[in-house]
Every structure is written in structure tokens, then in C-alpha cells.
Coordinates of C-alpha atoms in Angstrom, one line a residue:
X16 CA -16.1 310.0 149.5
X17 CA -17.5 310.0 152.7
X18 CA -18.6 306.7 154.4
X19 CA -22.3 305.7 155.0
X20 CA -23.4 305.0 158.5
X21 CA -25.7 302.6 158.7
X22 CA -27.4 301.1 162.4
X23 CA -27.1 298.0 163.4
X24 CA -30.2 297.3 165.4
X25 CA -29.8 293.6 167.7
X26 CA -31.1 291.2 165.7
X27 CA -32.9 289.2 169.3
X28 CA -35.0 292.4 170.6
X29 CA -36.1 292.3 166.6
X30 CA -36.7 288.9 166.2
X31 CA -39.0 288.8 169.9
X32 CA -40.8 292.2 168.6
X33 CA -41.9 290.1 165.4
X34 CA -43.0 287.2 168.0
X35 CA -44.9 288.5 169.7
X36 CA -46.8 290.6 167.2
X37 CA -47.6 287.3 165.3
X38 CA -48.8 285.9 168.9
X39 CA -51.0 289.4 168.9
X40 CA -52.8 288.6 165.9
X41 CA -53.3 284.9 166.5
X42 CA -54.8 285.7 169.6
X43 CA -56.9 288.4 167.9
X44 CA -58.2 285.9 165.1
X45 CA -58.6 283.1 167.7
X46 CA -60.8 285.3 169.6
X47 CA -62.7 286.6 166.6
X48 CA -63.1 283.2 166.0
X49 CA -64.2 282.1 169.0
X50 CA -66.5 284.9 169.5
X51 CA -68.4 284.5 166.3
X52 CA -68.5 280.4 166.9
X53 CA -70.2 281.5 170.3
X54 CA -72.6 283.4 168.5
X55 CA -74.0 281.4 166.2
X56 CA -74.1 278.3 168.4
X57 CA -76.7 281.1 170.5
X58 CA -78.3 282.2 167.1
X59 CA -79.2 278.5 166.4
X60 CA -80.1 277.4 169.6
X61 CA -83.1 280.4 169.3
X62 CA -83.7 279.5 166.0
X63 CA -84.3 276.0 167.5
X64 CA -86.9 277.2 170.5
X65 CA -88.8 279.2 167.4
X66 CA -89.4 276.3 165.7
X67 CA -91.3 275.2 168.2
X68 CA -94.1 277.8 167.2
X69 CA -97.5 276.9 165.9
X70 CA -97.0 278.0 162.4
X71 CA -92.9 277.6 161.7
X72 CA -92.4 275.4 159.0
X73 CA -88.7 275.8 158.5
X74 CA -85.6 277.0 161.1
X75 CA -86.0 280.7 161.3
X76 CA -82.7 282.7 160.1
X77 CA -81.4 284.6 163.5
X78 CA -79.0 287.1 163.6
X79 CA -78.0 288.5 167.4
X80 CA -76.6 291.7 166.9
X81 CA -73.3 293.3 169.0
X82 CA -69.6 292.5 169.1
X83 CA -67.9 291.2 171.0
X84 CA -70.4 288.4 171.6
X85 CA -68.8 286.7 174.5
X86 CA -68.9 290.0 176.7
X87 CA -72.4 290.4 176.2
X88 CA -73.5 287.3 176.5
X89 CA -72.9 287.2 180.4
X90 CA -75.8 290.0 180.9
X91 CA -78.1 288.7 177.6
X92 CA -78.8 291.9 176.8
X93 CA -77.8 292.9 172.9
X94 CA -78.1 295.9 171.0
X95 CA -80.4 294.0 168.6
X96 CA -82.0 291.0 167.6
X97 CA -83.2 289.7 163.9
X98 CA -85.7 286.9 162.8
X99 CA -86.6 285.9 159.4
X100 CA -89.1 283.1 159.1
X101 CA -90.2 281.7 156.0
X102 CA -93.0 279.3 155.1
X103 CA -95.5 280.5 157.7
X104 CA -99.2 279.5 157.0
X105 CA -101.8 281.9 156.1
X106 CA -104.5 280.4 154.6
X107 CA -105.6 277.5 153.0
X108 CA -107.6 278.5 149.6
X109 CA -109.1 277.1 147.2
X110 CA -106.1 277.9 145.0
X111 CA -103.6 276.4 147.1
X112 CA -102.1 277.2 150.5
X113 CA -100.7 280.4 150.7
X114 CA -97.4 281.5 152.4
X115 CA -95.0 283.9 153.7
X116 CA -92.1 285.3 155.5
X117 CA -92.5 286.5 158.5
X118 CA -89.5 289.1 160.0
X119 CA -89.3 290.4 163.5
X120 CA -86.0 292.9 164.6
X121 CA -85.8 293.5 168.5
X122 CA -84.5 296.3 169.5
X123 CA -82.3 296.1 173.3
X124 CA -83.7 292.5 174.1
X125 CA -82.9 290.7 177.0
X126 CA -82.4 286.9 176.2
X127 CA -81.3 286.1 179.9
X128 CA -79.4 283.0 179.8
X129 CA -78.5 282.8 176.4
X130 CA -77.0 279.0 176.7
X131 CA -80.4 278.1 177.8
X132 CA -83.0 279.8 175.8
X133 CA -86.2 277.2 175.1
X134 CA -89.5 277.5 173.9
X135 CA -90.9 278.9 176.7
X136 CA -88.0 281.9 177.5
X137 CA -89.4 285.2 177.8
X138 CA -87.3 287.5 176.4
X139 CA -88.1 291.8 177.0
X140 CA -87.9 294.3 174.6
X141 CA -87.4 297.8 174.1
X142 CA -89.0 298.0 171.2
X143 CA -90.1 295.4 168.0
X144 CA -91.0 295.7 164.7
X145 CA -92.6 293.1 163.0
X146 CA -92.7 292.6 159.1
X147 CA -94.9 290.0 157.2
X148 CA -93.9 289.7 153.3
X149 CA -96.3 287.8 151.0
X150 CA -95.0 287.5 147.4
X151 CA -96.6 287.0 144.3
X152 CA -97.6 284.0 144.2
X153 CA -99.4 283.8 147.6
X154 CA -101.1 287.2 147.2
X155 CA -102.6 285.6 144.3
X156 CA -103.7 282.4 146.0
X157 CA -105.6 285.2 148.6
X158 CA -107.0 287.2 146.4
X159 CA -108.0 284.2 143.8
X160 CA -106.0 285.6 140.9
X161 CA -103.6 282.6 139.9
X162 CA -100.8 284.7 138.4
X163 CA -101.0 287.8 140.1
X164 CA -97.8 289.3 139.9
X165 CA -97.0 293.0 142.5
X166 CA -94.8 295.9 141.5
X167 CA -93.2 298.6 142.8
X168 CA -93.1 301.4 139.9
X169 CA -90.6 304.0 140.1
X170 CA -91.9 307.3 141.9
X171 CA -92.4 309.9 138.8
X172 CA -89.8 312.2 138.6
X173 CA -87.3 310.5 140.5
X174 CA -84.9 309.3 138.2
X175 CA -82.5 306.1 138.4
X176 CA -84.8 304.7 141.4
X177 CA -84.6 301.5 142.5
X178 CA -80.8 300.8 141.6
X179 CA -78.4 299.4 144.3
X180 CA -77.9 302.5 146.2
X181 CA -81.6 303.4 147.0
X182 CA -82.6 299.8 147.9
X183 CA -86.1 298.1 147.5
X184 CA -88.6 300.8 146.3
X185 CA -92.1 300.8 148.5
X186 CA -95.3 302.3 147.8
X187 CA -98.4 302.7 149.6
X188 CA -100.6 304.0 146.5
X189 CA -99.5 304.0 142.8
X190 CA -98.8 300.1 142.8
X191 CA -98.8 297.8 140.3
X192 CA -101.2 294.7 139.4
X193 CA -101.3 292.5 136.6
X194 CA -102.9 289.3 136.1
X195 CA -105.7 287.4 134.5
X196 CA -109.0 287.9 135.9
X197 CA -112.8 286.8 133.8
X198 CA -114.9 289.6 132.3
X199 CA -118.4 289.7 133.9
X200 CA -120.6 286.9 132.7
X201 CA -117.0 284.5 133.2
X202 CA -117.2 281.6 135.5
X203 CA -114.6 281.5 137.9
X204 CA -113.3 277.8 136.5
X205 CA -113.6 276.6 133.1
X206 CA -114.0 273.1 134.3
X207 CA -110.8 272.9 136.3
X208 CA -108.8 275.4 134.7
X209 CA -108.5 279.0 136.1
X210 CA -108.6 282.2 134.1
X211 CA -105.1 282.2 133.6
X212 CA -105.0 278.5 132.0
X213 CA -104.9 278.6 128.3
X214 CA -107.4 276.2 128.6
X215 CA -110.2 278.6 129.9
X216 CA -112.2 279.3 126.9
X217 CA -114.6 281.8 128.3
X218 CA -114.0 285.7 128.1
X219 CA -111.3 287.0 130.1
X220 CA -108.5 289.8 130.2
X221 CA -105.0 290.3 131.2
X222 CA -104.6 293.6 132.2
X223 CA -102.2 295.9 135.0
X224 CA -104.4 298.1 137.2
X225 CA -102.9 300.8 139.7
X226 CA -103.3 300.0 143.5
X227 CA -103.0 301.7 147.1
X228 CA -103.1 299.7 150.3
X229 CA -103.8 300.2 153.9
X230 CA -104.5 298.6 157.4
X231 CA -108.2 299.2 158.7
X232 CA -109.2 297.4 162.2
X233 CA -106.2 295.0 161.6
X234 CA -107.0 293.8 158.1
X235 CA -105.0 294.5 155.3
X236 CA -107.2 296.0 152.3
X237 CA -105.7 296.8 148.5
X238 CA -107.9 298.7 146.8
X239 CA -107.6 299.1 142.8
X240 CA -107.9 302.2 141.8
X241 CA -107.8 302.8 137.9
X242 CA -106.4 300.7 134.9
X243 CA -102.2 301.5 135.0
X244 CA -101.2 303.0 131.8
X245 CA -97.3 302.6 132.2
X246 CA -94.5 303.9 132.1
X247 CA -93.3 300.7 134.1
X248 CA -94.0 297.6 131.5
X249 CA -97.4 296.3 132.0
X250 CA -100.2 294.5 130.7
X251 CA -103.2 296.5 128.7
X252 CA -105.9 295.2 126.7
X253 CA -109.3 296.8 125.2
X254 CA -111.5 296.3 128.6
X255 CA -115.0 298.3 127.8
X256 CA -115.7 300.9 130.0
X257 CA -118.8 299.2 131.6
X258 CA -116.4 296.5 132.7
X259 CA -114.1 299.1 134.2
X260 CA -115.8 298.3 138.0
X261 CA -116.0 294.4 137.5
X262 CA -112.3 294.2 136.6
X263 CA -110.9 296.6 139.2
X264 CA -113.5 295.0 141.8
X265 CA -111.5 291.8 140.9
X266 CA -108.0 293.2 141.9
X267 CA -109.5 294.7 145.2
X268 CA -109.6 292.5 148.5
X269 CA -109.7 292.6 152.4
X270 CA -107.3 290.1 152.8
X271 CA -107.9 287.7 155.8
X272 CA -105.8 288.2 159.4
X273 CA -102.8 288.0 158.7
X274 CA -99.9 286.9 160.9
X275 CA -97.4 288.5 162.7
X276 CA -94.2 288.1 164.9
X277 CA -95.7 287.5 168.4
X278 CA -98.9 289.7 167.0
X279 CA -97.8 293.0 167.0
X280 CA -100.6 294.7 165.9
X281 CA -100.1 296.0 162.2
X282 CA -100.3 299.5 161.6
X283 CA -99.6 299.9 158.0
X284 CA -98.9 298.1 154.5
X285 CA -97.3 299.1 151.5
X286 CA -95.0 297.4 148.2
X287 CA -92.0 296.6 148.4
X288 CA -90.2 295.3 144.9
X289 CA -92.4 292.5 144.5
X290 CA -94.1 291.6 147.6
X291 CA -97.0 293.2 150.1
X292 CA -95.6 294.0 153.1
X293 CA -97.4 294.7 156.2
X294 CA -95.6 296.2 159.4
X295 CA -96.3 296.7 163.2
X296 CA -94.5 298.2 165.6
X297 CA -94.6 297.9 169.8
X298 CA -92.8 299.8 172.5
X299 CA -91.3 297.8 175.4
X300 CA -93.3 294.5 175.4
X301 CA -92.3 291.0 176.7
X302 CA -92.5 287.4 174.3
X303 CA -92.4 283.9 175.0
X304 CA -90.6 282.6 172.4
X305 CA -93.2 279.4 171.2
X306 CA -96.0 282.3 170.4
X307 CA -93.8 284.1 168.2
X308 CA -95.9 282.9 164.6
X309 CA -99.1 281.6 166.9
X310 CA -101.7 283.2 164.4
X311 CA -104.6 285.4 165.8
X312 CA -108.3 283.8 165.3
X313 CA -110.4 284.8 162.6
X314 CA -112.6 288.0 163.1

């Protein structure tokens, strides 16, 4: 039988090759580590200089886009730039004050001297795109229908929409309303209970009606366009056709001027899941960072 060569490599040029590749990742993860500590010390410290807008209520979420952090941060120029801001004013109804999120992503901003950003840094843009969500509940509070609820029904014919591959569905027409509104004749309080109070006793329905929405001259306007007979599950009820106009008048509005990131001019509106969603967009631009939720005067 034949014997089996084996190779006997030095144990010392093995043991200093597994060394140093151990010292390789340490350095690796100390520097990922490093870099992403950097990062968010920078996110918080713009979060910070937000908060000293008008109308943010709460630290704004920040996210500075592009890795490594360190090596951009010497120039302040980043690939991107994302603001979420919740809690921001927009009017104060007689059904309570209303709310919401406003979202701003910055496309190749320049921060400048990202250890020093403050209220009043400028910081220049390629592009922005600013988002204002209002959810349920504060769409009713504007549009004085206390449990308004907004969906998003599935497009017809397009099967399995809305699952986790295809995201939030959004619609500009075709969208869903239900809540509790007084037939004509119906004061608007029973005493101090709404329509939607089991203790309003005077006629009223709970119905889903079918919606579009659009931006005219800056407004936001949702205009109900027929009763919504399903296949999404809804509300219905036996509304006589003389009532049709009254009720669907009731679920249309011209909301008031709403807010946006550093006023961006919307453009458009639309549903998204359960919200109303109104979006502007602006080519290269500059913002000082205290205006960003500074809301426009009243036309």
C-alpha cells in the first residue's frame, strides 16, 4: 500500500494569516460602526434644527442617505435626504384639531457643515418632493364627519393587489368613503352629540360613497361621486334618491391650505391605503431649515 503524502504547511505564517484577517474584520465592523454612530449623531442634530419650525410638534424622523457617511460628510453633499414629521397642525375645527404627517425626500442636498447644521442652515437641492398624509381621523375633523374612515379599493381586474409585494395601493378616482352623515332636515348636533353618537336621535345614514380627488389653485378638493356599491366591504343603507345630492354633497369638501415641507406647491392628491395624500414636487430650490412646516396664510 502506497503511503499518503500529506503537506505540512508552517503552523506561524498560518497562525499571522488568521491574525490579521480577524484584525481585518474588526476594523471593518469598528468602522461600520463608527460610520453609522456619525450618522445618526448628523440625522439628530437636523432633526433637532427642524424642531425649531412653526408647526413641529414632535422630533422629525431623519434619515441622510449614502455610505460611507464619514467620506461624505467632509463635502455635505448626499445622495439623498428623508424627513417624516408627524403631529403638524392644520386646523383647529370645531371637531377637534386636526393633524398630520408631513414627509419631505431631498434629492442631492447640500447640508454644508453637517456638525453645525441649526435652524437657520440653508441647505440646496436638486430636487424635493414633499408629501403631506392626513389619516382618517383628521380628514374627518376637516370635512366635519366624526368617523370618516378613507380606502383604497383594489383596481378591478387586477387581482391579489395590495399584498406585500405591490405596496400601498393609491387612487386618484374610485375611492372609498364611509361614515355617518344627517339626512336633509338633520341638525348637525343633537345637543352635543354628533351624527355618529348613538345618542343623535334625529335621521341620519351610514353609508360608503365613491370619491376622486384633485389639487385646483393649491386646494385640495374630494369630490363624491356616486354611492359605492362594493366589491371592497362597505357600508350601504336605503338612502332615497332625492337625498342622493344631500348625502354625496356631505362627503365632498375643498379642504383648507394645507401644509407642506418648506411649501412646495402641491400638484396633485390621491389615496393611499388609508390616508389622503397630497404631493409637490420642485426642481433645484434652496430651504432654511426653521420654515420647513411654516404654514402658508389662508386664501
Amino acid at each position: 500500500m502506497a503511503a499518503t503524502t500529506r503537506i505540512h504547511l508552517p503552523k506561524r505564517p498560518l497562525r499571522a494569516l488568521a491574525w490579521l484577517t480577524v484584525g481585518v474584520v474588526i476594523l471593518l465592523v469598528t468602522g461600520f460602526f463608527v460610520d453609522n454612530v456619525a450618522a445618526s449623531r448628523a440625522e439628530h442634530r437636523l432633526a433637532r434644527a427642524l424642531e425649531s419650525s412653526p408647526g413641529v410638534a414632535f422630533e422629525p424622523e431623519v434619515t441622510i442617505g449614502g455610505f460611507p457617511f464619514l467620506a461624505r460628510a467632509s463635502s455635505g453633499r448626499f445622495p439623498q435626504v428623508t424627513i417624516s414629521a408627524r403631529g403638524v397642525v392644520l386646523d383647529d375645527g370645531s371637531r377637534g384639531t386636526s393633524r398630520a404627517t408631513l414627509d419631505a425626500r431631498l434629492t442631492e442636498p447640500d447640508l454644508g457643515n453637517v456638525w453645525d447644521v441649526g435652524p437657520d442652515t440653508s441647505i440646496t437641492v436638486q430636487q424635493a418632493t414633499a408629501e403631506t398624509r392626513v389619516d382618517s381621523v383628521n380628514l374627518g375633523r376637516l370635512m366635519g364627519i366624526t368617523d370618516l374612515y378613507i380606502n383604497t379599493p383594489t383596481p378591478d381586474g387586477k387581482v391579489g393587489a395590495g399584498g406585500p409585494g405591490d405596496g400601498l395601493l393609491e387612487r386618484t378616482d374610485g375611492i372609498m368613503l364611509s361614515g355617518t352623515v344627517p339626512l336633509p332636515g338633520s341638525p348637525e348636533y343633537d345637543g352635543r352629540f354628533p351624527p355618529s353618537a348613538s345618542g343623535y336621535t334625529y335621521p341620519k345614514v351610514k353609508i360608503s360613497v365613491s370619491a376622486r380627488t384633485f389639487v385646483a389653485a393649491g386646494r385640495v378638493h374630494i369630490e363624491a361621486t356616486g354611492i359605492y356599491d362594493g366589491p371592497e366591504e362597505h357600508y350601504s343603507a336605503d338612502v332615497p334618491k332625492e337625498f342622493y345630492a344631500d348625502v354625496l354633497k356631505r362627503f365632498s369638501a375643498v379642504l383648507p391650505p394645507l401644509p407642506t415641507a418648506w411649501n412646495v406647491a402641491p400638484n396633485r392628491s390621491l389615496s393611499r391605503g388609508s390616508d389622503l395624500v397630497v404631493i409637490g414636487e420642485a426642481g433645484g430650490s434652496t430651504f432654511v431649515v426653521r420654515d420647513f412646516a411654516r404654514v402658508r396664510p389662508a386664501v
